[in-house]
Amino acid sequence: MNNFRYFPGSKNDVAKLYRFLGIKDKKELFGKIIGDIPLLDTNILQALTKEKDEDSLYNFFLNINSNIPVKNKFSIFVGGGVYNHFIPSAIDALISRSEFYTPYTPYQPEVSQGTLFALFEFQSMIAEILGMDVVNASMYDGAESLAEAVLAAIRLSSANRDLPVNRKEDIILISEGVNPNYQSVIETFTGGTGVKIEKIKLNGKTGQTDISDLKSKIAIGKTVSAAVVQQPNYFGIIEDLEELEPIIHFKGVSEPVFIVSSTEPHCFGVINPPGFYGADIFAGEGNSFGNYMNFGGPLLGLFAAKKEYVRQMPGRIVGKTKDGKNKDAYAFILSTREQHIRRGAATSNICTNSSLNAVRAAIYLSLCSKSGFKKIASLNLKLAHILRDGLLTTGLFEPLYTGDFFNEFSLKIKENKNNISAAGFIEEMAKKGILAGVAASEKVIIISATENNSVSEIEEYIKNVKEVLYA
Amino acid sequence: MNKNGSFYFSKSHEWVGKDLKDNKYRIGISDFAQSELGDVVYVSLPESGKTYNKNGKIGEIESVKSVSEIYAPIDIKIISINSNLNDTPELINQEPNGAGYIAEVEILNPSDLDNLMDDDAYKAFIVSHHE
Amino acid sequence: MPKFPGIKGMFLDEEPLIIQGSKGLSGISMPDCGLKKSDLKKSENAYINEKYIRKKPIRLPEVSEPTTVRHFTRLSSWNMCVDTVFYPLGSCTMKYNPKINEKIASLENIKNLHPLTPAGLVQPVLKIAYDFNKILCELTGLAEFSFAPQAGAAGEFAGLKIIKKYFDLKGENRKTILVPDSSHGTNPASSVLAGFMPVEIKTGKAGTLDADELEKYISKDVAAIMITNPNTFGVFEKDIKKISDIMHKNGSFVYMDGANFNAFLGNVMVSDMGIDIIQLNLHKTFSTPHGGGGPGSGAIGVVEILKEYLPIPYVKFHIKKSVNNKSELFYELAEDKKYTIGRMTPFLCSFAIVVRAYAYLLSLGRENIASVSEIAILNANYVKKKLGKILSGSDPFEEGLCMHECVFNDKAIEENGISTLELAKILIDYGFHPPTVYFPKNIHGAIMIEPTETESIKTLDNFIKAVKEIKSKAKKSEALKSPKKTKVGRVNEVMANKQPVFKY
């Protein structure tokens, strides 16, 4: 073996360890433990290359990325579950403190008060924003959180009916306005368990979850465990939760659990949150709060519920308490729900979550504060409307739906000379330095604008659209 | 003094108390069981009016880092539950045989009581199984 | 020079931000979007229906940037972490997190990359995912990995879903997953989540599985065994090849919980033990930071016959003619896995974690990779042997060698009147993070120590000396009050659970 910078033990130290243990060498050490299983000859490895010094390593990553479009070089108008928001420098400075990013899960509360306190503030601020009672200390991402919400709903409705879990008659209603990737993740989690998923159509005109379709699916005799909608939905349309709530909370064989998701919780700076409309569970994405897009991960799953459902919640929860001297202290609570205690009967298998991303969110929301949080939401709302109106003025698009939207909207590309599809349009726009949106179908594109897109970027977008579609 | 009084005990550490009247009995968990659990922080109680078979799960007791199931010691029908436990689960630690009882029940087959242990037998059972 | 690192620090008290008193302040620099004054002034109901508009104020803090920075900096000083103390948390592989990995993950071109950027623009990024996959295959002997699972438990779930789907498509209704009683809690929890019934197998004194004992549980209902190797006692499963043979003969799979892969990295391929599926916790073995509980990554690897069941999307390439007629590889996100269990996350994976793990392996290279598990094992055995003398009669596996971690029961310390919990709490005042305690459950008062390869003999000696001193000196009455030098004393967890307070 060689001395290597990550190992504080030198070659001599290793030799000393061998002597202490009365073992000759590596071969004998492993031989005594693993018997006749062969040892890997690392000299013949091919995929793993020669060791790299730090500077070469850094340059390797720096260089291979030189052609990638990122912020400040490219205008990003794509959302679809992850949004391009401004990230204050203070977050990076604080989160680069080893005390935040190098501890384990705070199982020993006395030496983890920093993380626990920050997570408690995270839970508190998210609860305020969502208008919900209890928020957990994070899930992996919005999609996984939503899938776990569906599983929690199945447990809740079985408990109400005193039937075993995973029986055949569980129906989960999912609005077609829920992000299709989220729908897929729900299917992965519920697949093979006998749970039946039925989709609720969107109203062809407004783009909101269709009331009459919903009503027909929540009828007497049907055992619907949960109904899931997304706010704003995948196409950017704001759902009328006030209208949906009494229909979903229909007391039939069972009372369905009303689950609201979101991929863009910044909207709740402007519109009323799910908690104001009697949502039982909120499960969505929190990455927009101070976290980088990271090519899609790690993200920040948010999970919130009404207080009476807390014992069916997955994940860790931080609670406030006292220490022996009556000083405020924080600790994980209600751990009996979790896998390390209840094993097979736990509410979820989740263990490691997105703790550090949650701390980032807490720092971000503190920096925003009350007024900043509202203002950012307002900027998003206005910029997205300016972009939408500008694009409609070109005469090249028509709105897909008439419903109100926040910072994301869907347009249909009208018949054009080049017969360009939505995907083709995005490709052409990318050549001009603009990530134009998500192709939702042959002719439909979903576009988002945030406070990171200035009016001049928006004007540039509109100018380029004309070139791409007229050319 | 005999702390447990004349109770009947199951092997899963529940007790059935004396006939209150009209075939009405109290059930709870034993002093030994509560001492093994440590500080009780939450109790999930059975449902009033429901019938449970012997050894059927009727509820759960949680401490900070453990969960234990409560079983029906014999065939019972729940008449009423001890709702004080919702707010003061520590009653189970303080008075497991008194104010910390779980529920008042009707015994479906009175002869079942004969299959439970009396105080001395239970004490011997604990010694032989847990020490 | 002080004998032990100890704790002497200065802890500043801190209030929640929400009650710090200032009003109307904000610490964020609002981007200048170039909106016209008239637009800025327009009220929200000019854009959306009045009935949706949030009117009730949101109870958030109202503080400046310096207040926020001071607040969270103070909070951070209340944490112990790998960069400040020896953190021998068994089963958690708390190794050093190289700083260059953080710098790389923070490159603008990685952190600001939107996941829906067209493939043509992100070729090098897709290549990273592809190449890293190949390295993991080489180190494990398995055929293909997926990075979709975002933590170890998610990896277990993915692996079990794959097994479920395999049997479903074969028309076999196998329901049982065998799980040793010494396993991590996630194993039975993941089994249930994937639609199986976990059945616990009794293990021997060192938590090991006996092939003959396993035979008793074998039936056509058994879909797989989930085996942690080395097991949660840090002991190698000697019968592993026999176990794999028994399972394979029964048409069942062998799933290995790879949480303890640090015992093998660079020296043993799991394929040589007959493993069909493994999850690798990149936040343990591959040096990505734990982040105080996450994020992580639970990359899952499978043998050839299970490749088509892996989650989607995945990275593949085809050969494409470029403009000047040169052939080049074009990488893309594909979904064409024939029997895929589906999607587990909205996009590809926790890419920023994968990048760190990849950078770690590139740093080590083939010259140093084998030293990881070698030193990890030597360090653990050093602690086991030295501490075994101090905690005499407490090593349930006294005669043999352990792998990357060792475990003791509380017999010796109980004789001196202190419990495992008290030992853990007193160690804090000596300046050490406690080992994992009370796990595995089948060891009385378990104390589980995983030193990792990134600790020196001097640190290990210091820790051992501290345990020795505590064992001989600690008084019960004092022990109950430990730790005494931390920000807060023993936390009242009973009160925290009885009257839960979830938010400010």
mmCIF file of C-alpha atoms in Angstrom, chain A residues 75-317:
data_model
loop_
_atom_site.group_PDB
_atom_site.id
_atom_site.type_symbol
_atom_site.label_atom_id
_atom_site.label_comp_id
_atom_site.label_asym_id
_atom_site.label_seq_id
_atom_site.Cartn_x
_atom_site.Cartn_y
_atom_site.Cartn_z
ATOM 1 C CA SER A 75 -31.754 31.851 -20.191
ATOM 2 C CA ILE A 76 -33.680 29.147 -18.389
ATOM 3 C CA PHE A 77 -37.446 29.137 -18.946
ATOM 4 C CA VAL A 78 -37.929 25.482 -18.195
ATOM 5 C CA GLY A 79 -39.689 24.282 -15.067
ATOM 6 C CA GLY A 80 -41.623 21.034 -15.063
ATOM 7 C CA GLY A 81 -40.810 20.207 -11.456
ATOM 8 C CA VAL A 82 -37.552 22.100 -10.828
ATOM 9 C CA TYR A 83 -37.342 25.876 -11.067
ATOM 10 C CA ASN A 84 -34.532 28.313 -11.651
ATOM 11 C CA HIS A 85 -34.520 30.624 -8.639
ATOM 12 C CA PHE A 86 -32.071 33.097 -7.236
ATOM 13 C CA ILE A 87 -29.879 31.678 -4.443
ATOM 14 C CA PRO A 88 -28.367 34.144 -1.963
ATOM 15 C CA SER A 89 -24.637 33.724 -1.250
ATOM 16 C CA ALA A 90 -25.279 33.531 2.489
ATOM 17 C CA ILE A 91 -26.798 30.060 2.064
ATOM 18 C CA ASP A 92 -23.657 28.613 0.475
ATOM 19 C CA ALA A 93 -21.493 30.295 3.081
ATOM 20 C CA LEU A 94 -23.517 28.875 5.974
ATOM 21 C CA ILE A 95 -24.037 25.422 4.559
ATOM 22 C CA SER A 96 -20.326 25.038 3.837
ATOM 23 C CA ARG A 97 -19.742 24.941 7.583
ATOM 24 C CA SER A 98 -18.596 21.407 8.369
ATOM 25 C CA GLU A 99 -20.806 21.451 11.460
ATOM 26 C CA PHE A 100 -23.821 21.380 9.148
ATOM 27 C CA TYR A 101 -22.711 19.084 6.356
ATOM 28 C CA THR A 102 -20.491 16.492 8.043
ATOM 29 C CA PRO A 103 -22.534 15.138 11.006
ATOM 30 C CA TYR A 104 -24.737 12.074 10.863
ATOM 31 C CA THR A 105 -28.459 12.041 11.605
ATOM 32 C CA PRO A 106 -28.977 13.757 15.008
ATOM 33 C CA TYR A 107 -29.662 10.634 17.042
ATOM 34 C CA GLN A 108 -27.670 12.067 19.988
ATOM 35 C CA PRO A 109 -29.628 15.270 20.593
ATOM 36 C CA GLU A 110 -27.137 16.838 23.034
ATOM 37 C CA VAL A 111 -24.468 17.111 20.326
ATOM 38 C CA SER A 112 -26.833 17.878 17.452
ATOM 39 C CA GLN A 113 -28.838 20.852 18.657
ATOM 40 C CA GLY A 114 -27.740 22.946 15.683
ATOM 41 C CA THR A 115 -29.243 20.656 13.068
ATOM 42 C CA LEU A 116 -32.277 19.899 15.213
ATOM 43 C CA PHE A 117 -33.007 23.576 15.856
ATOM 44 C CA ALA A 118 -32.576 24.435 12.159
ATOM 45 C CA LEU A 119 -34.894 21.573 11.181
ATOM 46 C CA PHE A 120 -37.434 22.742 13.748
ATOM 47 C CA GLU A 121 -37.385 26.183 12.167
ATOM 48 C CA PHE A 122 -37.693 24.550 8.745
ATOM 49 C CA GLN A 123 -40.765 22.610 9.888
ATOM 50 C CA SER A 124 -42.249 25.758 11.406
ATOM 51 C CA MET A 125 -41.743 27.967 8.362
ATOM 52 C CA ILE A 126 -43.022 25.339 5.919
ATOM 53 C CA ALA A 127 -46.050 24.778 8.159
ATOM 54 C CA GLU A 128 -46.769 28.512 8.037
ATOM 55 C CA ILE A 129 -46.400 28.671 4.278
ATOM 56 C CA LEU A 130 -48.629 25.640 3.681
ATOM 57 C CA GLY A 131 -51.113 26.432 6.427
ATOM 58 C CA MET A 132 -50.682 22.871 7.720
ATOM 59 C CA ASP A 133 -50.325 21.581 11.315
ATOM 60 C CA VAL A 134 -47.316 19.283 11.169
ATOM 61 C CA VAL A 135 -44.383 19.152 8.752
ATOM 62 C CA ASN A 136 -41.721 16.452 8.851
ATOM 63 C CA ALA A 137 -37.967 16.958 8.575
ATOM 64 C CA SER A 138 -38.027 16.151 4.812
ATOM 65 C CA MET A 139 -38.407 13.367 2.273
ATOM 66 C CA TYR A 140 -36.223 12.612 -0.782
ATOM 67 C CA ASP A 141 -38.195 14.639 -3.310
ATOM 68 C CA GLY A 142 -41.711 15.755 -4.176
ATOM 69 C CA ALA A 143 -42.584 12.621 -6.120
ATOM 70 C CA GLU A 144 -41.466 10.151 -3.476
ATOM 71 C CA SER A 145 -43.143 12.271 -0.812
ATOM 72 C CA LEU A 146 -46.391 12.158 -2.777
ATOM 73 C CA ALA A 147 -46.151 8.387 -3.213
ATOM 74 C CA GLU A 148 -45.645 8.030 0.552
ATOM 75 C CA ALA A 149 -48.663 10.296 1.084
ATOM 76 C CA VAL A 150 -50.764 7.910 -0.971
ATOM 77 C CA LEU A 151 -49.532 4.985 1.140
ATOM 78 C CA ALA A 152 -50.349 6.923 4.323
ATOM 79 C CA ALA A 153 -53.819 7.589 2.965
ATOM 80 C CA ILE A 154 -54.335 3.883 2.319
ATOM 81 C CA ARG A 155 -53.366 3.132 5.939
ATOM 82 C CA LEU A 156 -55.674 5.849 7.211
ATOM 83 C CA SER A 157 -58.660 4.716 5.239
ATOM 84 C CA SER A 158 -58.054 1.056 6.171
ATOM 85 C CA ALA A 159 -57.931 2.025 9.817
ATOM 86 C CA ASN A 160 -61.257 3.791 9.403
ATOM 87 C CA ARG A 161 -62.814 0.734 7.884
ATOM 88 C CA ASP A 162 -60.962 -1.842 9.958
ATOM 89 C CA LEU A 163 -59.799 -3.759 6.908
ATOM 90 C CA PRO A 164 -56.320 -5.084 6.284
ATOM 91 C CA VAL A 165 -53.940 -2.906 4.292
ATOM 92 C CA ASN A 166 -53.296 -3.737 0.634
ATOM 93 C CA ARG A 167 -56.741 -5.119 -0.014
ATOM 94 C CA LYS A 168 -58.114 -4.978 -3.502
ATOM 95 C CA GLU A 169 -60.750 -2.305 -3.278
ATOM 96 C CA ASP A 170 -58.449 0.646 -2.646
ATOM 97 C CA ILE A 171 -58.938 3.265 -5.304
ATOM 98 C CA ILE A 172 -56.627 6.248 -5.583
ATOM 99 C CA LEU A 173 -57.868 9.116 -7.732
ATOM 100 C CA ILE A 174 -55.127 11.139 -9.358
ATOM 101 C CA SER A 175 -55.787 14.280 -11.310
ATOM 102 C CA GLU A 176 -54.240 14.368 -14.768
ATOM 103 C CA GLY A 177 -52.901 17.719 -13.672
ATOM 104 C CA VAL A 178 -50.358 15.964 -11.454
ATOM 105 C CA ASN A 179 -46.808 15.994 -12.927
ATOM 106 C CA PRO A 180 -46.592 12.808 -15.058
ATOM 107 C CA ASN A 181 -43.295 11.805 -13.446
ATOM 108 C CA TYR A 182 -44.965 12.058 -10.041
ATOM 109 C CA GLN A 183 -47.762 9.847 -11.314
ATOM 110 C CA SER A 184 -45.159 7.314 -12.442
ATOM 111 C CA VAL A 185 -43.486 7.300 -9.025
ATOM 112 C CA ILE A 186 -46.853 6.704 -7.341
ATOM 113 C CA GLU A 187 -47.350 3.764 -9.696
ATOM 114 C CA THR A 188 -43.933 2.360 -8.759
ATOM 115 C CA PHE A 189 -44.792 2.532 -5.055
ATOM 116 C CA THR A 190 -48.314 1.125 -5.334
ATOM 117 C CA GLY A 191 -47.613 -1.346 -8.157
ATOM 118 C CA GLY A 192 -48.322 -4.966 -7.285
ATOM 119 C CA THR A 193 -50.147 -4.102 -4.058
ATOM 120 C CA GLY A 194 -53.632 -4.305 -5.537
ATOM 121 C CA VAL A 195 -54.245 -0.581 -5.306
ATOM 122 C CA LYS A 196 -56.227 0.731 -8.258
ATOM 123 C CA ILE A 197 -55.344 4.105 -9.712
ATOM 124 C CA GLU A 198 -57.996 6.055 -11.599
ATOM 125 C CA LYS A 199 -57.224 9.297 -13.359
ATOM 126 C CA ILE A 200 -59.427 12.365 -13.118
ATOM 127 C CA LYS A 201 -59.620 14.345 -16.353
ATOM 128 C CA LEU A 202 -58.852 17.999 -16.666
ATOM 129 C CA ASN A 203 -61.533 20.380 -17.764
ATOM 130 C CA GLY A 204 -60.833 20.896 -21.477
ATOM 131 C CA LYS A 205 -61.437 24.605 -21.213
ATOM 132 C CA THR A 206 -60.002 25.800 -17.886
ATOM 133 C CA GLY A 207 -57.335 23.126 -17.405
ATOM 134 C CA GLN A 208 -58.474 22.572 -13.822
ATOM 135 C CA THR A 209 -59.331 19.137 -12.432
ATOM 136 C CA ASP A 210 -62.746 18.356 -13.857
ATOM 137 C CA ILE A 211 -65.476 18.570 -11.241
ATOM 138 C CA SER A 212 -68.019 16.330 -12.926
ATOM 139 C CA ASP A 213 -65.445 13.631 -13.665
ATOM 140 C CA LEU A 214 -64.322 13.776 -10.038
ATOM 141 C CA LYS A 215 -67.922 13.547 -8.801
ATOM 142 C CA SER A 216 -68.634 10.502 -10.936
ATOM 143 C CA LYS A 217 -65.580 8.732 -9.485
ATOM 144 C CA ILE A 218 -66.371 9.483 -5.872
ATOM 145 C CA ALA A 219 -69.754 7.840 -5.694
ATOM 146 C CA ILE A 220 -71.627 5.851 -3.126
ATOM 147 C CA GLY A 221 -70.289 2.335 -2.791
ATOM 148 C CA LYS A 222 -66.817 3.151 -4.029
ATOM 149 C CA THR A 223 -63.924 2.793 -1.644
ATOM 150 C CA VAL A 224 -61.791 5.715 -2.660
ATOM 151 C CA SER A 225 -58.846 6.059 -0.289
ATOM 152 C CA ALA A 226 -57.441 9.308 -1.573
ATOM 153 C CA ALA A 227 -57.752 11.981 -4.210
ATOM 154 C CA VAL A 228 -54.608 13.760 -5.377
ATOM 155 C CA VAL A 229 -54.359 17.143 -7.077
ATOM 156 C CA GLN A 230 -51.379 19.391 -7.739
ATOM 157 C CA GLN A 231 -51.308 23.140 -7.061
ATOM 158 C CA PRO A 232 -50.649 24.778 -9.516
ATOM 159 C CA ASN A 233 -50.960 21.745 -11.750
ATOM 160 C CA TYR A 234 -48.487 20.396 -14.296
ATOM 161 C CA PHE A 235 -49.836 22.750 -16.955
ATOM 162 C CA GLY A 236 -49.458 25.676 -14.576
ATOM 163 C CA ILE A 237 -53.153 26.106 -13.856
ATOM 164 C CA ILE A 238 -54.288 27.094 -10.363
ATOM 165 C CA GLU A 239 -56.728 24.523 -9.016
ATOM 166 C CA ASP A 240 -59.856 25.623 -7.188
ATOM 167 C CA LEU A 241 -59.222 23.720 -3.952
ATOM 168 C CA GLU A 242 -62.253 25.336 -2.322
ATOM 169 C CA GLU A 243 -64.531 23.725 -4.867
ATOM 170 C CA LEU A 244 -62.728 20.358 -4.824
ATOM 171 C CA GLU A 245 -62.585 19.863 -1.040
ATOM 172 C CA PRO A 246 -66.240 19.107 -0.215
ATOM 173 C CA ILE A 247 -66.506 16.759 -3.191
ATOM 174 C CA ILE A 248 -63.423 14.818 -2.144
ATOM 175 C CA HIS A 249 -64.424 14.674 1.517
ATOM 176 C CA PHE A 250 -67.500 12.673 0.607
ATOM 177 C CA LYS A 251 -68.520 10.386 3.434
ATOM 178 C CA GLY A 252 -69.253 7.164 1.607
ATOM 179 C CA VAL A 253 -67.890 3.765 2.511
ATOM 180 C CA SER A 254 -64.774 5.649 3.480
ATOM 181 C CA GLU A 255 -63.909 9.301 3.484
ATOM 182 C CA PRO A 256 -61.171 9.902 0.914
ATOM 183 C CA VAL A 257 -58.006 11.597 2.102
ATOM 184 C CA PHE A 258 -57.520 14.926 0.336
ATOM 185 C CA ILE A 259 -53.894 15.125 -0.831
ATOM 186 C CA VAL A 260 -52.470 18.256 -2.398
ATOM 187 C CA SER A 261 -49.101 18.287 -4.104
ATOM 188 C CA SER A 262 -47.012 21.061 -5.600
ATOM 189 C CA THR A 263 -43.758 21.355 -7.460
ATOM 190 C CA GLU A 264 -43.518 25.092 -6.878
ATOM 191 C CA PRO A 265 -44.369 26.125 -3.300
ATOM 192 C CA HIS A 266 -43.347 29.718 -4.078
ATOM 193 C CA CYS A 267 -46.902 30.083 -5.356
ATOM 194 C CA PHE A 268 -48.138 30.132 -1.752
ATOM 195 C CA GLY A 269 -46.630 33.586 -1.388
ATOM 196 C CA VAL A 270 -49.493 34.769 -3.587
ATOM 197 C CA ILE A 271 -52.261 32.191 -3.479
ATOM 198 C CA ASN A 272 -53.985 30.518 -0.569
ATOM 199 C CA PRO A 273 -52.217 27.347 0.623
ATOM 200 C CA PRO A 274 -53.781 23.857 0.811
ATOM 201 C CA GLY A 275 -54.141 24.078 4.587
ATOM 202 C CA PHE A 276 -56.732 26.831 4.206
ATOM 203 C CA TYR A 277 -58.950 24.476 2.213
ATOM 204 C CA GLY A 278 -58.947 21.458 4.496
ATOM 205 C CA ALA A 279 -56.240 19.431 2.750
ATOM 206 C CA ASP A 280 -55.412 16.372 4.880
ATOM 207 C CA ILE A 281 -51.904 15.891 3.523
ATOM 208 C CA PHE A 282 -49.568 18.080 1.532
ATOM 209 C CA ALA A 283 -46.731 16.287 -0.254
ATOM 210 C CA GLY A 284 -44.577 18.064 -2.764
ATOM 211 C CA GLU A 285 -41.275 19.561 -3.757
ATOM 212 C CA GLY A 286 -39.383 22.187 -1.795
ATOM 213 C CA ASN A 287 -36.290 22.525 -3.980
ATOM 214 C CA SER A 288 -37.295 26.047 -5.023
ATOM 215 C CA PHE A 289 -36.443 27.202 -1.505
ATOM 216 C CA GLY A 290 -32.724 27.889 -1.663
ATOM 217 C CA ASN A 291 -31.550 24.699 -3.355
ATOM 218 C CA TYR A 292 -29.712 24.313 -6.637
ATOM 219 C CA MET A 293 -31.206 22.415 -9.552
ATOM 220 C CA ASN A 294 -28.288 19.927 -9.454
ATOM 221 C CA PHE A 295 -29.405 18.246 -12.691
ATOM 222 C CA GLY A 296 -32.389 16.912 -10.773
ATOM 223 C CA GLY A 297 -31.055 15.880 -7.402
ATOM 224 C CA PRO A 298 -30.774 15.857 -4.519
ATOM 225 C CA LEU A 299 -34.147 17.544 -4.163
ATOM 226 C CA LEU A 300 -36.220 18.376 -1.085
ATOM 227 C CA GLY A 301 -39.401 16.422 -0.415
ATOM 228 C CA LEU A 302 -41.960 18.254 1.720
ATOM 229 C CA PHE A 303 -44.525 16.310 3.738
ATOM 230 C CA ALA A 304 -47.198 17.926 5.911
ATOM 231 C CA ALA A 305 -50.397 16.704 7.482
ATOM 232 C CA LYS A 306 -53.222 17.566 9.801
ATOM 233 C CA LYS A 307 -52.320 16.959 13.413
ATOM 234 C CA GLU A 308 -54.678 14.011 13.805
ATOM 235 C CA TYR A 309 -52.768 12.079 11.128
ATOM 236 C CA VAL A 310 -49.327 12.598 12.623
ATOM 237 C CA ARG A 311 -48.973 8.958 13.662
ATOM 238 C CA GLN A 312 -49.350 7.839 10.067
ATOM 239 C CA MET A 313 -46.710 10.260 8.797
ATOM 240 C CA PRO A 314 -43.499 8.886 7.316
ATOM 241 C CA GLY A 315 -40.077 10.303 8.136
ATOM 242 C CA ARG A 316 -38.470 12.086 11.035
ATOM 243 C CA ILE A 317 -40.079 14.857 13.030
#
